[in-house]
Short mmCIF file of C-alpha atoms in Angstrom, two decimals:
data_model
loop_
_atom_site.label_atom_id
_atom_site.label_comp_id
_atom_site.label_asym_id
_atom_site.label_seq_id
_atom_site.Cartn_x
_atom_site.Cartn_y
_atom_site.Cartn_z
CA MET A 115 -19.86 4.05 -0.92
CA ASN A 116 -19.29 2.19 2.53
CA VAL A 117 -21.37 -0.68 3.31
CA PRO A 118 -23.47 1.04 5.91
CA GLY A 119 -24.26 3.88 3.52
CA LEU A 120 -25.01 1.45 0.78
CA LEU A 121 -27.57 -0.50 2.73
CA ARG A 122 -28.99 2.82 4.13
CA SER A 123 -29.42 4.09 0.36
CA LEU A 124 -31.11 0.95 -0.56
CA ALA A 125 -33.32 0.79 2.69
CA LEU A 126 -31.98 -2.85 3.52
CA ASP A 127 -31.59 -4.60 6.72
CA PRO A 128 -28.54 -6.89 6.43
CA ALA A 129 -30.38 -9.53 8.36
CA ASP A 130 -32.59 -9.88 5.38
CA LEU A 131 -29.59 -10.80 2.97
CA LYS A 132 -28.50 -14.33 2.61
CA PRO A 133 -25.06 -15.33 4.27
CA ALA A 134 -22.10 -15.36 2.00
CA PRO A 135 -19.11 -17.69 2.03
CA HIS A 136 -16.18 -16.67 4.28
CA ARG A 137 -13.73 -17.43 1.28
CA GLN A 138 -13.12 -15.07 -1.56
CA ALA A 139 -15.87 -15.48 -4.12
CA ASN A 140 -15.10 -15.55 -7.82
CA THR A 141 -17.00 -14.93 -11.00
CA GLN A 142 -18.03 -18.57 -11.25
CA ASP A 143 -19.61 -18.09 -7.76
CA ALA A 144 -21.64 -15.11 -8.99
CA ALA A 145 -22.73 -17.05 -12.17
CA GLU A 146 -23.86 -19.83 -10.16
CA ARG A 147 -25.56 -17.72 -7.75
CA LEU A 148 -27.62 -15.81 -10.42
CA GLY A 149 -28.18 -19.02 -12.42
CA PRO A 150 -30.83 -19.62 -15.02
CA GLU A 151 -33.66 -18.38 -12.54
CA PRO A 152 -32.70 -14.78 -11.54
CA LEU A 153 -32.98 -13.95 -8.04
CA PRO A 154 -35.02 -10.87 -6.99
CA CYS A 155 -33.13 -7.62 -6.36
CA ALA A 156 -32.64 -7.22 -2.69
CA ALA A 157 -33.97 -3.64 -2.89
CA CYS A 158 -36.98 -3.72 -5.22
CA GLY A 159 -37.75 -7.29 -6.15
CA THR A 160 -37.07 -7.17 -9.93
CA PRO A 161 -34.80 -9.83 -11.27
CA ALA A 162 -31.09 -9.25 -10.18
CA ARG A 163 -28.44 -8.89 -12.70
CA SER A 164 -25.39 -8.50 -10.37
CA THR A 165 -24.33 -9.89 -7.16
CA ARG A 166 -21.51 -9.18 -4.81
CA ILE A 167 -20.51 -10.07 -1.32
CA ILE A 168 -20.64 -7.25 1.24
CA ASP A 169 -18.94 -7.48 4.78
CA THR A 170 -21.69 -6.06 7.26
CA PRO A 171 -20.57 -4.92 10.69
CA SER A 172 -23.36 -6.70 12.47
CA HIS A 173 -24.08 -9.68 10.38
CA GLY A 174 -20.86 -10.70 8.59
CA ARG A 175 -20.51 -11.51 5.04
CA ARG A 176 -23.75 -11.31 2.97
CA TRP A 177 -24.83 -11.57 -0.59
CA LEU A 178 -26.15 -8.36 -2.18
CA ASP A 179 -28.02 -9.21 -5.30
CA LEU A 180 -29.12 -6.10 -7.27
CA CYS A 181 -31.00 -5.27 -10.52
CA ARG A 182 -29.33 -3.17 -13.09
CA ASP A 183 -31.02 0.16 -12.00
CA CYS A 184 -30.40 -0.33 -8.32
CA MET A 185 -26.84 -1.40 -9.07
CA LEU A 186 -26.22 1.93 -11.30
CA ALA A 187 -27.99 4.10 -8.51
CA THR A 188 -25.36 2.87 -6.09
CA ALA A 189 -22.39 2.75 -8.29
CA ASP A 190 -19.33 4.77 -6.79
CA ARG A 191 -18.88 7.45 -9.22
CA ARG A 192 -16.10 9.39 -7.42
CA ARG A 193 -13.57 8.29 -9.90
CA PRO A 194 -13.47 6.64 -13.36
CA ALA A 195 -13.69 3.08 -13.76
CA VAL A 196 -10.85 3.13 -16.19
CA PRO A 197 -8.00 5.81 -16.59
CA LEU A 198 -9.11 8.69 -18.70
CA ALA A 199 -6.26 8.18 -21.23
CA ALA A 200 -7.67 4.62 -21.92
CA THR A 201 -11.27 6.00 -22.26
CA LEU A 202 -10.15 8.65 -24.75
CA ALA A 203 -8.08 6.19 -26.78
CA VAL A 204 -11.40 4.44 -27.82
CA PRO A 205 -12.74 7.48 -29.80
CA ARG A 206 -9.41 8.29 -31.06
CA GLU A 207 -8.86 4.92 -32.67
CA ALA A 208 -12.51 4.98 -34.12
CA ALA A 209 -11.99 8.41 -35.56
CA GLU A 210 -8.51 7.29 -37.09
CA GLU A 211 -10.29 4.12 -38.60
CA ALA A 212 -13.05 6.41 -40.10
CA GLY A 213 -10.57 8.82 -41.36
CA VAL A 214 -12.14 11.70 -39.60
CA THR A 215 -10.91 14.61 -37.41
CA VAL A 216 -12.62 14.79 -34.00
CA ARG A 217 -12.27 17.21 -31.25
CA ILE A 218 -12.89 15.84 -27.55
CA LEU A 219 -13.56 18.24 -24.94
CA VAL A 220 -12.68 17.23 -21.42
CA ASN A 221 -13.51 19.01 -18.37
CA PRO A 222 -11.08 19.03 -15.41
CA PRO A 223 -11.69 17.34 -12.24
CA ARG A 224 -13.19 19.35 -9.58
CA GLY A 225 -11.07 21.63 -7.85
CA MET A 226 -8.42 22.13 -10.84
CA ARG A 227 -8.19 25.63 -11.95
CA HIS A 228 -6.89 25.12 -15.53
CA GLU A 229 -9.09 25.64 -18.52
CA PRO A 230 -10.34 22.14 -20.17
CA ARG A 231 -8.07 20.73 -22.62
CA ASN A 232 -9.05 20.38 -26.43
CA HIS A 233 -7.71 17.13 -27.85
CA VAL A 234 -7.66 17.10 -31.70
CA PHE A 235 -6.62 13.74 -33.27
CA PRO A 236 -5.73 14.44 -37.01
CA LYS A 237 -6.50 12.00 -39.77
#
């Protein structure tokens, strides 16, 4: 989701967000920002669980602190976060470790014309 769309979906004005550093932020910066006393979610006010820097067209770099629900509601779900093969490897390894046979049904991406593939992982 692009920044203007993200702000629109959360009904946020970038002027209400705290300015962020112009340098690249890292995980330590985020941990220090969230700190022992959680900040309020920029959208709903509940305790924030994540933070990131967004670059707004009119106000520059700003911190976007979000609670779990607001973060998940605005997550980009157009593509998986990890490759499908890596995702399927987890249940495969668990099945092998447990000594069971599993069948995983995978739907093809939208627009693909082939039938879903059945993956059978033997004992």
